[in-house]
Amino acid sequence: MKSVLLEKSKKHLRAQGGRMTAQRRLIVETLSSLDTHPTAEEVYRIAREKDSTLHLSTVYRTLRWLEQEGLIASRLFDDERRQERFDATDHNEHYHFMCNSCKKVIEFDTLLVNTIKAQFELHSGAQVESGSVVLYGTCADCRKQIFAAEQPD
Amino acid sequence: MKSVLLEKSKKHLRAQGGRMTAQRRLIVETLSSLDTHPTAEEVYRIAREKDSTLHLSTVYRTLRWLEQEGLIASRLFDDERRQERFDATDHNEHYHFMCNSCKKVIEFDTLLVNTIKAQFELHSGAQVESGSVVLYGTCADCRKQIFAAEQPD
DNA sequence: ATTTGTGCAAACACTTTGCATTGTA
DNA sequence: TACAATGCAAAGTGTTTGCACAAAT
């Protein structure tokens, strides 16, 4: 159960005279044990099962630090205006689908975004540095459930 | 200075027994006079020049109503976590570029998003209902300025 | 005359911050 | 031992809501 994120965090901490505390370890391990895109609250709730003295502000501070270090990313989805989700994925640019019904986030990749960027640059004279794509809809699982619920017997 | 949005608003109000108040008219006119994607605060600030008794909560209520009616859309951009921007554009799905330096929002269109959607659907079994694309970078104007600043004389 | 909409102030939800204390290096 | 990090509580920020009053139909 060794985590790439944990190792990277240690390295970054060492490089800047930071300290690897029990809380940071717990938060990082919790985050990398989840393959979802959890909110700070979700990380907090799960981590607290192992250390009930952990405080939400520590979770925020740690997530924010990880973000600044470029080790995780934070994202907002349209239907959750207030609440950020944290993305521990270590591969670089990728895109997201969010299920309107179960709120699951699925990552995907496509080369077409590069084409979109190039087209826009050509058109506008702008220089594009990054891009975000979020698709919304109903995931396969939820479609199945909905279908099952619609069938009489 | 007649506004399509105002006409539509009137129609929707009529259809549901709502009332066209001075405030609603002012907010709608302010919004459609701007070709930017203003925040609620920006709408409020500008509208208040014409009616200093207008209250921010009324602006929110009106914007929210317009959104529910499908007459405007609200969006969040990555670098403005908390604050929504409102988009009075009346053509349907379109995409955005935001300049990292002047925060200007430029709309654009592309057919490639449909391909991305179709690819993802095929792949995942999900059904995609909508999609958002936001590119970030430096707009043509800002690039020019930066270039000029870099030249010696 | 109704009954919707507004101003206002207070509540909300998520996130951040200040400070005394704890714990790592 | 020094000083970074935590717990806690309080503040902050953008947005929403309840209610008494005002105004549109």
Short mmCIF file of N, CA and C in Angstrom, two decimals, chain A residues 24-148:
data_model
loop_
_atom_site.label_atom_id
_atom_site.label_comp_id
_atom_site.label_asym_id
_atom_site.label_seq_id
_atom_site.Cartn_x
_atom_site.Cartn_y
_atom_site.Cartn_z
N ARG A 24 -0.49 14.60 7.93
CA ARG A 24 -0.21 14.69 6.49
C ARG A 24 -0.15 13.31 5.86
N ARG A 25 0.52 12.40 6.55
CA ARG A 25 0.62 11.05 6.00
C ARG A 25 -0.79 10.47 5.81
N LEU A 26 -1.61 10.62 6.86
CA LEU A 26 -2.96 10.06 6.80
C LEU A 26 -3.77 10.66 5.66
N ILE A 27 -3.68 11.96 5.51
CA ILE A 27 -4.46 12.63 4.47
C ILE A 27 -3.99 12.19 3.08
N VAL A 28 -2.69 12.15 2.91
CA VAL A 28 -2.15 11.74 1.61
C VAL A 28 -2.52 10.29 1.31
N GLU A 29 -2.41 9.44 2.31
CA GLU A 29 -2.75 8.04 2.07
C GLU A 29 -4.24 7.86 1.78
N THR A 30 -5.04 8.60 2.50
CA THR A 30 -6.48 8.53 2.26
C THR A 30 -6.78 8.96 0.82
N LEU A 31 -6.19 10.07 0.45
CA LEU A 31 -6.45 10.59 -0.88
C LEU A 31 -6.01 9.60 -1.95
N SER A 32 -4.86 8.99 -1.75
CA SER A 32 -4.42 8.12 -2.85
C SER A 32 -5.07 6.75 -2.79
N SER A 33 -5.71 6.43 -1.68
CA SER A 33 -6.46 5.17 -1.64
C SER A 33 -7.79 5.29 -2.38
N LEU A 34 -8.23 6.52 -2.59
CA LEU A 34 -9.49 6.73 -3.29
C LEU A 34 -9.20 6.90 -4.77
N ASP A 35 -9.96 6.24 -5.61
CA ASP A 35 -9.75 6.50 -7.03
C ASP A 35 -10.83 7.41 -7.57
N THR A 36 -11.54 8.05 -6.66
CA THR A 36 -12.55 9.03 -7.05
C THR A 36 -11.92 10.43 -7.01
N HIS A 37 -12.74 11.41 -7.13
CA HIS A 37 -12.30 12.80 -7.01
C HIS A 37 -13.02 13.37 -5.81
N PRO A 38 -12.50 13.10 -4.62
CA PRO A 38 -13.26 13.43 -3.42
C PRO A 38 -13.26 14.91 -3.09
N THR A 39 -14.22 15.32 -2.32
CA THR A 39 -14.23 16.66 -1.75
C THR A 39 -13.38 16.63 -0.48
N ALA A 40 -13.08 17.81 0.05
CA ALA A 40 -12.31 17.88 1.29
C ALA A 40 -13.05 17.16 2.41
N GLU A 41 -14.34 17.34 2.46
CA GLU A 41 -15.18 16.67 3.45
C GLU A 41 -15.08 15.15 3.37
N GLU A 42 -15.07 14.65 2.16
CA GLU A 42 -14.99 13.20 1.99
C GLU A 42 -13.65 12.67 2.50
N VAL A 43 -12.59 13.35 2.16
CA VAL A 43 -11.27 12.97 2.66
C VAL A 43 -11.28 13.00 4.19
N TYR A 44 -11.81 14.07 4.71
CA TYR A 44 -11.89 14.26 6.15
C TYR A 44 -12.65 13.13 6.83
N ARG A 45 -13.83 12.83 6.28
CA ARG A 45 -14.68 11.80 6.88
C ARG A 45 -13.98 10.45 6.91
N ILE A 46 -13.32 10.11 5.80
CA ILE A 46 -12.67 8.81 5.73
C ILE A 46 -11.42 8.78 6.60
N ALA A 47 -10.66 9.85 6.55
CA ALA A 47 -9.42 9.89 7.35
C ALA A 47 -9.73 9.84 8.84
N ARG A 48 -10.81 10.45 9.24
CA ARG A 48 -11.17 10.48 10.66
C ARG A 48 -11.48 9.11 11.23
N GLU A 49 -11.78 8.16 10.38
CA GLU A 49 -11.99 6.82 10.89
C GLU A 49 -10.70 6.27 11.50
N LYS A 50 -9.58 6.78 11.03
CA LYS A 50 -8.30 6.31 11.57
C LYS A 50 -7.73 7.25 12.62
N ASP A 51 -8.12 8.50 12.59
CA ASP A 51 -7.65 9.45 13.60
C ASP A 51 -8.75 10.46 13.84
N SER A 52 -9.48 10.21 14.92
CA SER A 52 -10.69 10.99 15.15
C SER A 52 -10.36 12.40 15.66
N THR A 53 -9.10 12.69 15.88
CA THR A 53 -8.76 14.05 16.33
C THR A 53 -8.42 14.96 15.16
N LEU A 54 -8.33 14.37 13.99
CA LEU A 54 -8.00 15.17 12.80
C LEU A 54 -9.04 16.27 12.58
N HIS A 55 -8.56 17.42 12.21
CA HIS A 55 -9.46 18.56 12.01
C HIS A 55 -9.59 18.90 10.53
N LEU A 56 -10.78 19.34 10.15
CA LEU A 56 -11.04 19.67 8.76
C LEU A 56 -10.08 20.74 8.22
N SER A 57 -9.73 21.67 9.05
CA SER A 57 -8.83 22.73 8.55
C SER A 57 -7.46 22.16 8.18
N THR A 58 -7.06 21.13 8.86
CA THR A 58 -5.79 20.47 8.51
C THR A 58 -5.91 19.80 7.15
N VAL A 59 -7.06 19.21 6.91
CA VAL A 59 -7.28 18.59 5.61
C VAL A 59 -7.17 19.65 4.51
N TYR A 60 -7.85 20.75 4.71
CA TYR A 60 -7.77 21.82 3.71
C TYR A 60 -6.34 22.30 3.54
N ARG A 61 -5.64 22.52 4.66
CA ARG A 61 -4.28 23.03 4.55
C ARG A 61 -3.40 22.06 3.78
N THR A 62 -3.57 20.78 4.05
CA THR A 62 -2.73 19.79 3.37
C THR A 62 -3.08 19.69 1.89
N LEU A 63 -4.38 19.66 1.58
CA LEU A 63 -4.78 19.58 0.18
C LEU A 63 -4.28 20.80 -0.58
N ARG A 64 -4.39 21.95 0.06
CA ARG A 64 -3.97 23.18 -0.60
C ARG A 64 -2.46 23.16 -0.83
N TRP A 65 -1.75 22.62 0.12
CA TRP A 65 -0.29 22.53 -0.05
C TRP A 65 0.05 21.59 -1.20
N LEU A 66 -0.60 20.43 -1.24
CA LEU A 66 -0.38 19.48 -2.33
C LEU A 66 -0.67 20.13 -3.67
N GLU A 67 -1.70 20.93 -3.69
CA GLU A 67 -2.07 21.59 -4.93
C GLU A 67 -0.98 22.58 -5.36
N GLN A 68 -0.52 23.37 -4.42
CA GLN A 68 0.53 24.33 -4.74
C GLN A 68 1.80 23.65 -5.23
N GLU A 69 2.06 22.50 -4.67
CA GLU A 69 3.24 21.75 -5.08
C GLU A 69 3.02 21.07 -6.43
N GLY A 70 1.81 21.17 -6.94
CA GLY A 70 1.51 20.55 -8.23
C GLY A 70 1.33 19.04 -8.14
N LEU A 71 1.11 18.54 -6.93
CA LEU A 71 0.98 17.08 -6.77
C LEU A 71 -0.47 16.62 -6.93
N ILE A 72 -1.39 17.50 -6.72
CA ILE A 72 -2.79 17.21 -7.00
C ILE A 72 -3.40 18.44 -7.67
N ALA A 73 -4.63 18.29 -8.15
CA ALA A 73 -5.31 19.43 -8.76
C ALA A 73 -6.69 19.55 -8.13
N SER A 74 -7.20 20.74 -8.10
CA SER A 74 -8.56 20.91 -7.59
C SER A 74 -9.46 21.35 -8.73
N ARG A 75 -10.66 20.88 -8.71
CA ARG A 75 -11.60 21.18 -9.79
C ARG A 75 -12.99 21.46 -9.24
N LEU A 76 -13.71 22.27 -9.99
CA LEU A 76 -15.11 22.53 -9.65
C LEU A 76 -15.96 22.01 -10.79
N PHE A 77 -17.05 21.38 -10.45
CA PHE A 77 -17.98 20.94 -11.47
C PHE A 77 -19.24 21.80 -11.39
N ASP A 78 -19.89 21.94 -12.54
CA ASP A 78 -20.95 22.93 -12.66
C ASP A 78 -22.07 22.81 -11.63
N ASP A 79 -22.42 21.59 -11.28
CA ASP A 79 -23.58 21.43 -10.43
C ASP A 79 -23.22 21.45 -8.95
N GLU A 80 -21.96 21.67 -8.65
CA GLU A 80 -21.51 21.72 -7.27
C GLU A 80 -20.74 23.00 -7.10
N ARG A 81 -21.43 24.07 -7.18
CA ARG A 81 -20.80 25.36 -7.25
C ARG A 81 -19.82 25.60 -6.11
N ARG A 82 -20.23 25.27 -4.92
CA ARG A 82 -19.42 25.67 -3.78
C ARG A 82 -18.25 24.74 -3.53
N GLN A 83 -18.42 23.49 -3.85
CA GLN A 83 -17.49 22.51 -3.30
C GLN A 83 -16.45 22.04 -4.31
N GLU A 84 -15.21 22.13 -3.92
CA GLU A 84 -14.14 21.65 -4.79
C GLU A 84 -13.96 20.15 -4.68
N ARG A 85 -13.45 19.57 -5.73
CA ARG A 85 -13.05 18.18 -5.69
C ARG A 85 -11.56 18.11 -5.98
N PHE A 86 -10.92 17.11 -5.39
CA PHE A 86 -9.47 17.01 -5.51
C PHE A 86 -9.10 15.78 -6.31
N ASP A 87 -8.15 15.98 -7.18
CA ASP A 87 -7.81 15.01 -8.20
C ASP A 87 -6.34 14.64 -8.03
N ALA A 88 -6.13 13.42 -7.56
CA ALA A 88 -4.76 13.00 -7.26
C ALA A 88 -4.05 12.37 -8.45
N THR A 89 -4.71 12.39 -9.56
CA THR A 89 -4.14 11.74 -10.74
C THR A 89 -2.79 12.35 -11.09
N ASP A 90 -1.83 11.49 -11.40
CA ASP A 90 -0.51 12.06 -11.67
C ASP A 90 -0.19 12.23 -13.16
N HIS A 91 -1.00 11.65 -14.05
CA HIS A 91 -0.71 11.97 -15.44
C HIS A 91 -1.27 13.36 -15.73
N ASN A 92 -0.70 13.98 -16.74
CA ASN A 92 -0.94 15.41 -16.90
C ASN A 92 -2.35 15.79 -17.37
N GLU A 93 -2.45 16.48 -18.46
CA GLU A 93 -3.78 16.94 -18.85
C GLU A 93 -4.69 15.78 -19.23
N HIS A 94 -5.87 15.77 -18.66
CA HIS A 94 -6.88 14.79 -19.02
C HIS A 94 -8.23 15.43 -18.76
N TYR A 95 -9.28 14.76 -19.17
CA TYR A 95 -10.58 15.41 -19.17
C TYR A 95 -11.56 14.60 -18.34
N HIS A 96 -12.72 15.18 -18.07
CA HIS A 96 -13.64 14.55 -17.13
C HIS A 96 -15.06 14.44 -17.65
N PHE A 97 -15.67 13.37 -17.19
CA PHE A 97 -17.11 13.19 -17.37
C PHE A 97 -17.69 13.12 -15.98
N MET A 98 -18.79 13.82 -15.73
CA MET A 98 -19.47 13.66 -14.45
C MET A 98 -20.88 13.18 -14.67
N CYS A 99 -21.25 12.14 -13.92
CA CYS A 99 -22.60 11.59 -14.01
C CYS A 99 -23.56 12.49 -13.24
N ASN A 100 -24.56 12.96 -13.94
CA ASN A 100 -25.54 13.84 -13.30
C ASN A 100 -26.32 13.13 -12.21
N SER A 101 -26.33 11.81 -12.28
CA SER A 101 -27.18 11.12 -11.33
C SER A 101 -26.40 10.62 -10.12
N CYS A 102 -25.25 9.97 -10.30
CA CYS A 102 -24.50 9.50 -9.12
C CYS A 102 -23.28 10.36 -8.81
N LYS A 103 -23.01 11.36 -9.62
CA LYS A 103 -21.91 12.31 -9.38
C LYS A 103 -20.53 11.69 -9.53
N LYS A 104 -20.49 10.47 -10.03
CA LYS A 104 -19.19 9.85 -10.26
C LYS A 104 -18.43 10.62 -11.33
N VAL A 105 -17.13 10.70 -11.15
CA VAL A 105 -16.28 11.37 -12.13
C VAL A 105 -15.46 10.33 -12.87
N ILE A 106 -15.51 10.37 -14.18
CA ILE A 106 -14.71 9.45 -14.98
C ILE A 106 -13.72 10.27 -15.79
N GLU A 107 -12.47 9.83 -15.77
CA GLU A 107 -11.46 10.53 -16.56
C GLU A 107 -11.39 9.94 -17.95
N PHE A 108 -11.05 10.77 -18.90
CA PHE A 108 -10.80 10.23 -20.23
C PHE A 108 -9.78 11.10 -20.95
N ASP A 109 -9.35 10.60 -22.06
CA ASP A 109 -8.34 11.32 -22.80
C ASP A 109 -8.78 11.42 -24.25
N THR A 110 -8.30 12.40 -24.94
CA THR A 110 -8.60 12.54 -26.35
C THR A 110 -7.59 13.49 -26.97
N LEU A 111 -7.25 13.22 -28.18
CA LEU A 111 -6.31 14.09 -28.87
C LEU A 111 -7.02 15.27 -29.50
N LEU A 112 -8.34 15.19 -29.56
CA LEU A 112 -9.08 16.22 -30.29
C LEU A 112 -8.98 17.59 -29.63
N VAL A 113 -8.73 17.60 -28.33
CA VAL A 113 -8.62 18.90 -27.67
C VAL A 113 -7.45 19.69 -28.24
N ASN A 114 -6.40 18.99 -28.60
CA ASN A 114 -5.28 19.69 -29.23
C ASN A 114 -5.70 20.37 -30.53
N THR A 115 -6.54 19.69 -31.25
CA THR A 115 -7.04 20.27 -32.50
C THR A 115 -7.90 21.49 -32.21
N ILE A 116 -8.74 21.36 -31.20
CA ILE A 116 -9.58 22.50 -30.83
C ILE A 116 -8.72 23.69 -30.45
N LYS A 117 -7.70 23.43 -29.66
CA LYS A 117 -6.78 24.50 -29.26
C LYS A 117 -6.13 25.16 -30.48
N ALA A 118 -5.63 24.31 -31.37
CA ALA A 118 -4.93 24.83 -32.55
C ALA A 118 -5.88 25.67 -33.40
N GLN A 119 -7.08 25.16 -33.57
CA GLN A 119 -8.08 25.90 -34.35
C GLN A 119 -8.36 27.26 -33.73
N PHE A 120 -8.53 27.26 -32.43
CA PHE A 120 -8.85 28.53 -31.76
C PHE A 120 -7.68 29.50 -31.84
N GLU A 121 -6.48 28.99 -31.68
CA GLU A 121 -5.30 29.86 -31.76
C GLU A 121 -5.22 30.53 -33.13
N LEU A 122 -5.44 29.75 -34.14
CA LEU A 122 -5.36 30.23 -35.51
C LEU A 122 -6.36 31.34 -35.76
N HIS A 123 -7.52 31.13 -35.26
CA HIS A 123 -8.67 31.98 -35.40
C HIS A 123 -8.56 33.30 -34.68
N SER A 124 -8.02 33.23 -33.48
CA SER A 124 -8.13 34.34 -32.54
C SER A 124 -6.81 35.05 -32.31
N GLY A 125 -5.72 34.42 -32.68
CA GLY A 125 -4.44 35.01 -32.36
C GLY A 125 -4.03 34.82 -30.90
N ALA A 126 -4.85 34.13 -30.15
CA ALA A 126 -4.50 33.87 -28.76
C ALA A 126 -3.49 32.72 -28.67
N GLN A 127 -2.86 32.63 -27.52
CA GLN A 127 -2.00 31.48 -27.26
C GLN A 127 -2.64 30.67 -26.15
N VAL A 128 -2.95 29.44 -26.44
CA VAL A 128 -3.66 28.62 -25.45
C VAL A 128 -2.65 27.85 -24.61
N GLU A 129 -2.82 27.90 -23.30
CA GLU A 129 -1.88 27.21 -22.43
C GLU A 129 -2.46 25.94 -21.82
N SER A 130 -3.74 25.95 -21.58
CA SER A 130 -4.34 24.74 -21.01
C SER A 130 -5.81 24.72 -21.36
N GLY A 131 -6.43 23.59 -21.10
CA GLY A 131 -7.83 23.49 -21.46
C GLY A 131 -8.52 22.52 -20.55
N SER A 132 -9.79 22.76 -20.32
CA SER A 132 -10.54 21.83 -19.50
C SER A 132 -11.79 21.42 -20.27
N VAL A 133 -12.08 20.15 -20.23
CA VAL A 133 -13.29 19.63 -20.87
C VAL A 133 -14.04 18.83 -19.83
N VAL A 134 -15.29 19.14 -19.64
CA VAL A 134 -16.13 18.34 -18.76
C VAL A 134 -17.40 17.98 -19.49
N LEU A 135 -17.65 16.70 -19.61
CA LEU A 135 -18.91 16.23 -20.17
C LEU A 135 -19.84 15.86 -19.03
N TYR A 136 -21.12 16.10 -19.22
CA TYR A 136 -22.11 15.72 -18.22
C TYR A 136 -23.12 14.80 -18.85
N GLY A 137 -23.63 13.86 -18.09
CA GLY A 137 -24.63 12.95 -18.62
C GLY A 137 -24.94 11.85 -17.63
N THR A 138 -25.28 10.69 -18.14
CA THR A 138 -25.63 9.57 -17.29
C THR A 138 -24.66 8.43 -17.55
N CYS A 139 -24.02 7.95 -16.50
CA CYS A 139 -23.00 6.91 -16.68
C CYS A 139 -23.67 5.56 -16.98
N ALA A 140 -22.86 4.63 -17.44
CA ALA A 140 -23.38 3.32 -17.84
C ALA A 140 -24.15 2.64 -16.70
N ASP A 141 -23.59 2.69 -15.50
CA ASP A 141 -24.24 2.05 -14.35
C ASP A 141 -25.62 2.65 -14.09
N CYS A 142 -25.66 3.96 -14.07
CA CYS A 142 -26.94 4.61 -13.79
C CYS A 142 -27.94 4.36 -14.91
N ARG A 143 -27.45 4.29 -16.12
CA ARG A 143 -28.37 3.99 -17.23
C ARG A 143 -29.00 2.63 -17.03
N LYS A 144 -28.19 1.68 -16.61
CA LYS A 144 -28.70 0.33 -16.37
C LYS A 144 -29.77 0.35 -15.29
N GLN A 145 -29.47 1.02 -14.21
CA GLN A 145 -30.42 1.09 -13.10
C GLN A 145 -31.73 1.73 -13.52
N ILE A 146 -31.59 2.81 -14.28
CA ILE A 146 -32.79 3.50 -14.73
C ILE A 146 -33.60 2.59 -15.65
N PHE A 147 -32.89 1.92 -16.50
CA PHE A 147 -33.55 1.00 -17.42
C PHE A 147 -34.29 -0.10 -16.65
N ALA A 148 -33.60 -0.69 -15.66
CA ALA A 148 -34.19 -1.75 -14.84
C ALA A 148 -35.44 -1.25 -14.12
#
